[in-house]
């Protein structure tokens, strides 16, 4: 059950509460690649149960921000706090911190020699220390929740791109993260396969998972997001509800971007 993969703290199925402390807090985040400054002082709060979309042109810093949130990219300056732990602090147990942060990539990142179930259970056994039987039980439940119960014994090569991405989502959910990061989860898929992945993301959202999503799926953002953040040139230019950002953007740069994309 997807509910079983949600944190057992009373937040499953809950939508973000006004005034609640953020589960993800970013302050003064800078990221430089040599002379190039990809992020220029980002401040961001994400509430428990909130689904936040990051949109903007290529090179605006969206994916860099996302990857800094689990330190796949090392911030140059600033702090990132996840579920009360400053993951940028000196001496932090990063492996422990990452147990609370699920990540779904554009390119699936599945092991080709392992079955769908094997991909989902690997981290359960190696990171969480589950027995094989326990990992298989949870892995099968996670695959069932993304609609792939009958594909547990298939290797990635036997699955469509959309099915592979759903395996990747199941793998992340099985670890019971507090926050899920999605980095362009549909951009590598054929158009007819996108809908199945978005349906799974919608189901995860409805179950109460906190989600930070980088995506060009504007229609989905308009329908499903609690908040939309437009980034450009390493800065947060504008943020608000989907209705406010898509229907009545305040900033000229937001207006120009949205005029070039369909939503």
PDB file of N, CA, C and O in Angstrom, residues 145-195:
ATOM      1  N   UNK A 145       1.899  -0.554  -6.143  1.00  0.00           N
ATOM      2  CA  UNK A 145       1.343   0.795  -6.044  1.00  0.00           C
ATOM      3  C   UNK A 145       1.591   1.618  -7.303  1.00  0.00           C
ATOM      4  O   UNK A 145       0.838   2.545  -7.590  1.00  0.00           O
ATOM      5  N   UNK A 146       2.654   1.317  -8.049  1.00  0.00           N
ATOM      6  CA  UNK A 146       2.901   2.048  -9.298  1.00  0.00           C
ATOM      7  C   UNK A 146       2.384   1.263 -10.501  1.00  0.00           C
ATOM      8  O   UNK A 146       2.709   1.574 -11.647  1.00  0.00           O
ATOM      9  N   UNK A 147       1.580   0.232 -10.228  1.00  0.00           N
ATOM     10  CA  UNK A 147       0.928  -0.505 -11.307  1.00  0.00           C
ATOM     11  C   UNK A 147       1.787  -1.526 -12.002  1.00  0.00           C
ATOM     12  O   UNK A 147       1.513  -1.893 -13.150  1.00  0.00           O
ATOM     13  N   UNK A 148       2.813  -2.029 -11.317  1.00  0.00           N
ATOM     14  CA  UNK A 148       3.748  -2.948 -11.961  1.00  0.00           C
ATOM     15  C   UNK A 148       3.908  -4.255 -11.185  1.00  0.00           C
ATOM     16  O   UNK A 148       4.964  -4.889 -11.241  1.00  0.00           O
ATOM     17  N   UNK A 149       2.860  -4.681 -10.510  1.00  0.00           N
ATOM     18  CA  UNK A 149       2.948  -5.929  -9.750  1.00  0.00           C
ATOM     19  C   UNK A 149       3.316  -7.105 -10.639  1.00  0.00           C
ATOM     20  O   UNK A 149       4.027  -8.021 -10.204  1.00  0.00           O
ATOM     21  N   UNK A 150       2.861  -7.064 -11.881  1.00  0.00           N
ATOM     22  CA  UNK A 150       3.110  -8.189 -12.780  1.00  0.00           C
ATOM     23  C   UNK A 150       4.449  -8.097 -13.499  1.00  0.00           C
ATOM     24  O   UNK A 150       4.779  -8.952 -14.320  1.00  0.00           O
ATOM     25  N   UNK A 151       5.239  -7.065 -13.182  1.00  0.00           N
ATOM     26  CA  UNK A 151       6.537  -6.876 -13.845  1.00  0.00           C
ATOM     27  C   UNK A 151       7.705  -7.072 -12.889  1.00  0.00           C
ATOM     28  O   UNK A 151       8.849  -6.761 -13.241  1.00  0.00           O
ATOM     29  N   UNK A 152       7.449  -7.617 -11.717  1.00  0.00           N
ATOM     30  CA  UNK A 152       8.499  -7.721 -10.696  1.00  0.00           C
ATOM     31  C   UNK A 152       9.703  -8.506 -11.177  1.00  0.00           C
ATOM     32  O   UNK A 152      10.844  -8.191 -10.805  1.00  0.00           O
ATOM     33  N   UNK A 153       9.488  -9.521 -12.016  1.00  0.00           N
ATOM     34  CA  UNK A 153      10.594 -10.385 -12.450  1.00  0.00           C
ATOM     35  C   UNK A 153      11.195  -9.959 -13.787  1.00  0.00           C
ATOM     36  O   UNK A 153      12.083 -10.631 -14.311  1.00  0.00           O
ATOM     37  N   UNK A 154      10.722  -8.838 -14.340  1.00  0.00           N
ATOM     38  CA  UNK A 154      11.255  -8.349 -15.605  1.00  0.00           C
ATOM     39  C   UNK A 154      12.500  -7.504 -15.384  1.00  0.00           C
ATOM     40  O   UNK A 154      12.580  -6.737 -14.421  1.00  0.00           O
ATOM     41  N   UNK A 155      13.451  -7.636 -16.304  1.00  0.00           N
ATOM     42  CA  UNK A 155      14.622  -6.764 -16.291  1.00  0.00           C
ATOM     43  C   UNK A 155      14.285  -5.457 -17.017  1.00  0.00           C
ATOM     44  O   UNK A 155      13.348  -5.413 -17.828  1.00  0.00           O
ATOM     45  N   UNK A 156      15.027  -4.380 -16.743  1.00  0.00           N
ATOM     46  CA  UNK A 156      14.711  -3.092 -17.366  1.00  0.00           C
ATOM     47  C   UNK A 156      14.589  -3.143 -18.889  1.00  0.00           C
ATOM     48  O   UNK A 156      13.737  -2.461 -19.462  1.00  0.00           O
ATOM     49  N   UNK A 157      15.416  -3.956 -19.549  1.00  0.00           N
ATOM     50  CA  UNK A 157      15.376  -4.016 -21.019  1.00  0.00           C
ATOM     51  C   UNK A 157      14.031  -4.514 -21.535  1.00  0.00           C
ATOM     52  O   UNK A 157      13.668  -4.241 -22.691  1.00  0.00           O
ATOM     53  N   UNK A 158      13.290  -5.215 -20.703  1.00  0.00           N
ATOM     54  CA  UNK A 158      11.987  -5.739 -21.099  1.00  0.00           C
ATOM     55  C   UNK A 158      10.849  -4.794 -20.751  1.00  0.00           C
ATOM     56  O   UNK A 158       9.680  -5.126 -20.977  1.00  0.00           O
ATOM     57  N   UNK A 159      11.173  -3.626 -20.204  1.00  0.00           N
ATOM     58  CA  UNK A 159      10.172  -2.656 -19.794  1.00  0.00           C
ATOM     59  C   UNK A 159      10.232  -1.418 -20.681  1.00  0.00           C
ATOM     60  O   UNK A 159      11.298  -1.046 -21.180  1.00  0.00           O
ATOM     61  N   UNK A 160       9.091  -0.774 -20.864  1.00  0.00           N
ATOM     62  CA  UNK A 160       9.072   0.506 -21.579  1.00  0.00           C
ATOM     63  C   UNK A 160       9.732   1.574 -20.714  1.00  0.00           C
ATOM     64  O   UNK A 160       9.947   1.380 -19.505  1.00  0.00           O
ATOM     65  N   UNK A 161      10.040   2.715 -21.312  1.00  0.00           N
ATOM     66  CA  UNK A 161      10.633   3.810 -20.539  1.00  0.00           C
ATOM     67  C   UNK A 161       9.734   4.254 -19.409  1.00  0.00           C
ATOM     68  O   UNK A 161      10.196   4.532 -18.295  1.00  0.00           O
ATOM     69  N   UNK A 162       8.425   4.322 -19.671  1.00  0.00           N
ATOM     70  CA  UNK A 162       7.499   4.715 -18.613  1.00  0.00           C
ATOM     71  C   UNK A 162       7.470   3.719 -17.478  1.00  0.00           C
ATOM     72  O   UNK A 162       7.396   4.098 -16.296  1.00  0.00           O
ATOM     73  N   UNK A 163       7.538   2.431 -17.813  1.00  0.00           N
ATOM     74  CA  UNK A 163       7.572   1.408 -16.770  1.00  0.00           C
ATOM     75  C   UNK A 163       8.866   1.482 -15.979  1.00  0.00           C
ATOM     76  O   UNK A 163       8.868   1.329 -14.745  1.00  0.00           O
ATOM     77  N   UNK A 164       9.990   1.745 -16.652  1.00  0.00           N
ATOM     78  CA  UNK A 164      11.256   1.877 -15.944  1.00  0.00           C
ATOM     79  C   UNK A 164      11.210   3.054 -14.965  1.00  0.00           C
ATOM     80  O   UNK A 164      11.703   2.949 -13.834  1.00  0.00           O
ATOM     81  N   UNK A 165      10.600   4.157 -15.391  1.00  0.00           N
ATOM     82  CA  UNK A 165      10.519   5.307 -14.492  1.00  0.00           C
ATOM     83  C   UNK A 165       9.614   5.012 -13.304  1.00  0.00           C
ATOM     84  O   UNK A 165       9.887   5.447 -12.174  1.00  0.00           O
ATOM     85  N   UNK A 166       8.575   4.233 -13.525  1.00  0.00           N
ATOM     86  CA  UNK A 166       7.696   3.848 -12.412  1.00  0.00           C
ATOM     87  C   UNK A 166       8.419   2.909 -11.446  1.00  0.00           C
ATOM     88  O   UNK A 166       8.213   2.971 -10.225  1.00  0.00           O
ATOM     89  N   UNK A 167       9.303   2.053 -11.947  1.00  0.00           N
ATOM     90  CA  UNK A 167      10.149   1.243 -11.068  1.00  0.00           C
ATOM     91  C   UNK A 167      11.044   2.159 -10.224  1.00  0.00           C
ATOM     92  O   UNK A 167      11.220   1.943  -9.014  1.00  0.00           O
ATOM     93  N   UNK A 168      11.600   3.194 -10.858  1.00  0.00           N
ATOM     94  CA  UNK A 168      12.459   4.126 -10.128  1.00  0.00           C
ATOM     95  C   UNK A 168      11.677   4.846  -9.029  1.00  0.00           C
ATOM     96  O   UNK A 168      12.200   5.078  -7.934  1.00  0.00           O
ATOM     97  N   UNK A 169      10.431   5.203  -9.303  1.00  0.00           N
ATOM     98  CA  UNK A 169       9.595   5.829  -8.276  1.00  0.00           C
ATOM     99  C   UNK A 169       9.316   4.841  -7.146  1.00  0.00           C
ATOM    100  O   UNK A 169       9.393   5.194  -5.960  1.00  0.00           O
ATOM    101  N   UNK A 170       8.996   3.597  -7.502  1.00  0.00           N
ATOM    102  CA  UNK A 170       8.764   2.572  -6.486  1.00  0.00           C
ATOM    103  C   UNK A 170       9.997   2.374  -5.616  1.00  0.00           C
ATOM    104  O   UNK A 170       9.901   2.222  -4.391  1.00  0.00           O
ATOM    105  N   UNK A 171      11.170   2.377  -6.234  1.00  0.00           N
ATOM    106  CA  UNK A 171      12.425   2.216  -5.493  1.00  0.00           C
ATOM    107  C   UNK A 171      12.582   3.322  -4.456  1.00  0.00           C
ATOM    108  O   UNK A 171      12.965   3.072  -3.306  1.00  0.00           O
ATOM    109  N   UNK A 172      12.284   4.553  -4.854  1.00  0.00           N
ATOM    110  CA  UNK A 172      12.405   5.675  -3.916  1.00  0.00           C
ATOM    111  C   UNK A 172      11.359   5.591  -2.813  1.00  0.00           C
ATOM    112  O   UNK A 172      11.656   5.796  -1.634  1.00  0.00           O
ATOM    113  N   UNK A 173      10.117   5.278  -3.172  1.00  0.00           N
ATOM    114  CA  UNK A 173       9.042   5.220  -2.185  1.00  0.00           C
ATOM    115  C   UNK A 173       9.256   4.114  -1.157  1.00  0.00           C
ATOM    116  O   UNK A 173       8.901   4.275   0.019  1.00  0.00           O
ATOM    117  N   UNK A 174       9.836   3.007  -1.584  1.00  0.00           N
ATOM    118  CA  UNK A 174      10.010   1.872  -0.685  1.00  0.00           C
ATOM    119  C   UNK A 174      10.892   2.217   0.512  1.00  0.00           C
ATOM    120  O   UNK A 174      10.789   1.593   1.568  1.00  0.00           O
ATOM    121  N   UNK A 175      11.744   3.226   0.369  1.00  0.00           N
ATOM    122  CA  UNK A 175      12.645   3.630   1.444  1.00  0.00           C
ATOM    123  C   UNK A 175      11.982   4.564   2.456  1.00  0.00           C
ATOM    124  O   UNK A 175      12.629   4.999   3.406  1.00  0.00           O
ATOM    125  N   UNK A 176      10.709   4.880   2.231  1.00  0.00           N
ATOM    126  CA  UNK A 176       9.946   5.738   3.135  1.00  0.00           C
ATOM    127  C   UNK A 176      10.609   7.104   3.341  1.00  0.00           C
ATOM    128  O   UNK A 176      10.853   7.537   4.482  1.00  0.00           O
ATOM    129  N   UNK A 177      10.869   7.837   2.273  1.00  0.00           N
ATOM    130  CA  UNK A 177      11.459   9.167   2.431  1.00  0.00           C
ATOM    131  C   UNK A 177      10.452  10.154   2.995  1.00  0.00           C
ATOM    132  O   UNK A 177       9.237   9.938   2.931  1.00  0.00           O
ATOM    133  N   UNK A 178      10.947  11.243   3.536  1.00  0.00           N
ATOM    134  CA  UNK A 178      10.081  12.341   3.973  1.00  0.00           C
ATOM    135  C   UNK A 178       9.849  13.333   2.842  1.00  0.00           C
ATOM    136  O   UNK A 178       8.841  14.043   2.830  1.00  0.00           O
ATOM    137  N   UNK A 179      10.816  13.423   1.920  1.00  0.00           N
ATOM    138  CA  UNK A 179      10.752  14.360   0.794  1.00  0.00           C
ATOM    139  C   UNK A 179      11.150  13.599  -0.467  1.00  0.00           C
ATOM    140  O   UNK A 179      12.099  12.806  -0.441  1.00  0.00           O
ATOM    141  N   UNK A 180      10.418  13.848  -1.564  1.00  0.00           N
ATOM    142  CA  UNK A 180      10.767  13.255  -2.855  1.00  0.00           C
ATOM    143  C   UNK A 180      11.184  14.361  -3.820  1.00  0.00           C
ATOM    144  O   UNK A 180      10.477  15.368  -3.979  1.00  0.00           O
ATOM    145  N   UNK A 181      12.321  14.160  -4.470  1.00  0.00           N
ATOM    146  CA  UNK A 181      12.827  15.079  -5.476  1.00  0.00           C
ATOM    147  C   UNK A 181      12.685  14.430  -6.843  1.00  0.00           C
ATOM    148  O   UNK A 181      13.128  13.298  -7.048  1.00  0.00           O
ATOM    149  N   UNK A 182      12.073  15.133  -7.789  1.00  0.00           N
ATOM    150  CA  UNK A 182      11.875  14.622  -9.148  1.00  0.00           C
ATOM    151  C   UNK A 182      12.601  15.548 -10.117  1.00  0.00           C
ATOM    152  O   UNK A 182      12.250  16.730 -10.233  1.00  0.00           O
ATOM    153  N   UNK A 183      13.597  15.023 -10.820  1.00  0.00           N
ATOM    154  CA  UNK A 183      14.380  15.830 -11.760  1.00  0.00           C
ATOM    155  C   UNK A 183      14.011  15.454 -13.190  1.00  0.00           C
ATOM    156  O   UNK A 183      14.501  14.461 -13.726  1.00  0.00           O
ATOM    157  N   UNK A 184      13.131  16.224 -13.792  1.00  0.00           N
ATOM    158  CA  UNK A 184      12.670  15.999 -15.170  1.00  0.00           C
ATOM    159  C   UNK A 184      12.243  14.535 -15.365  1.00  0.00           C
ATOM    160  O   UNK A 184      12.751  13.840 -16.255  1.00  0.00           O
ATOM    161  N   UNK A 185      11.308  14.048 -14.575  1.00  0.00           N
ATOM    162  CA  UNK A 185      11.014  12.606 -14.591  1.00  0.00           C
ATOM    163  C   UNK A 185      10.366  12.101 -15.873  1.00  0.00           C
ATOM    164  O   UNK A 185      10.334  10.889 -16.088  1.00  0.00           O
ATOM    165  N   UNK A 186       9.854  12.995 -16.719  1.00  0.00           N
ATOM    166  CA  UNK A 186       9.184  12.540 -17.948  1.00  0.00           C
ATOM    167  C   UNK A 186       9.898  12.970 -19.224  1.00  0.00           C
ATOM    168  O   UNK A 186       9.456  12.626 -20.317  1.00  0.00           O
ATOM    169  N   UNK A 187      11.004  13.692 -19.098  1.00  0.00           N
ATOM    170  CA  UNK A 187      11.599  14.291 -20.304  1.00  0.00           C
ATOM    171  C   UNK A 187      12.248  13.269 -21.220  1.00  0.00           C
ATOM    172  O   UNK A 187      12.435  13.525 -22.408  1.00  0.00           O
ATOM    173  N   UNK A 188      12.584  12.071 -20.697  1.00  0.00           N
ATOM    174  CA  UNK A 188      13.202  11.042 -21.531  1.00  0.00           C
ATOM    175  C   UNK A 188      12.174  10.074 -22.112  1.00  0.00           C
ATOM    176  O   UNK A 188      12.551   9.102 -22.772  1.00  0.00           O
ATOM    177  N   UNK A 189      10.890  10.337 -21.896  1.00  0.00           N
ATOM    178  CA  UNK A 189       9.852   9.394 -22.284  1.00  0.00           C
ATOM    179  C   UNK A 189       9.182   9.807 -23.590  1.00  0.00           C
ATOM    180  O   UNK A 189       9.035  10.995 -23.881  1.00  0.00           O
ATOM    181  N   UNK A 190       8.747   8.805 -24.344  1.00  0.00           N
ATOM    182  CA  UNK A 190       7.885   9.078 -25.489  1.00  0.00           C
ATOM    183  C   UNK A 190       6.587   9.697 -24.979  1.00  0.00           C
ATOM    184  O   UNK A 190       6.107   9.350 -23.894  1.00  0.00           O
ATOM    185  N   UNK A 191       5.995  10.605 -25.751  1.00  0.00           N
ATOM    186  CA  UNK A 191       4.804  11.327 -25.269  1.00  0.00           C
ATOM    187  C   UNK A 191       3.690  10.423 -24.770  1.00  0.00           C
ATOM    188  O   UNK A 191       3.023  10.745 -23.776  1.00  0.00           O
ATOM    189  N   UNK A 192       3.483   9.274 -25.417  1.00  0.00           N
ATOM    190  CA  UNK A 192       2.369   8.421 -25.010  1.00  0.00           C
ATOM    191  C   UNK A 192       2.626   7.722 -23.679  1.00  0.00           C
ATOM    192  O   UNK A 192       1.701   7.123 -23.102  1.00  0.00           O
ATOM    193  N   UNK A 193       3.859   7.768 -23.184  1.00  0.00           N
ATOM    194  CA  UNK A 193       4.185   7.109 -21.915  1.00  0.00           C
ATOM    195  C   UNK A 193       4.181   8.062 -20.737  1.00  0.00           C
ATOM    196  O   UNK A 193       4.251   7.632 -19.583  1.00  0.00           O
ATOM    197  N   UNK A 194       4.104   9.362 -21.019  1.00  0.00           N
ATOM    198  CA  UNK A 194       4.201  10.364 -19.958  1.00  0.00           C
ATOM    199  C   UNK A 194       3.043  10.254 -18.982  1.00  0.00           C
ATOM    200  O   UNK A 194       3.212  10.359 -17.766  1.00  0.00           O
ATOM    201  N   UNK A 195       1.844  10.030 -19.495  1.00  0.00           N
ATOM    202  CA  UNK A 195       0.651  10.039 -18.656  1.00  0.00           C
ATOM    203  C   UNK A 195       0.703   9.048 -17.512  1.00  0.00           C
ATOM    204  O   UNK A 195       0.258   9.358 -16.392  1.00  0.00           O
TER     205      UNK A 195
END
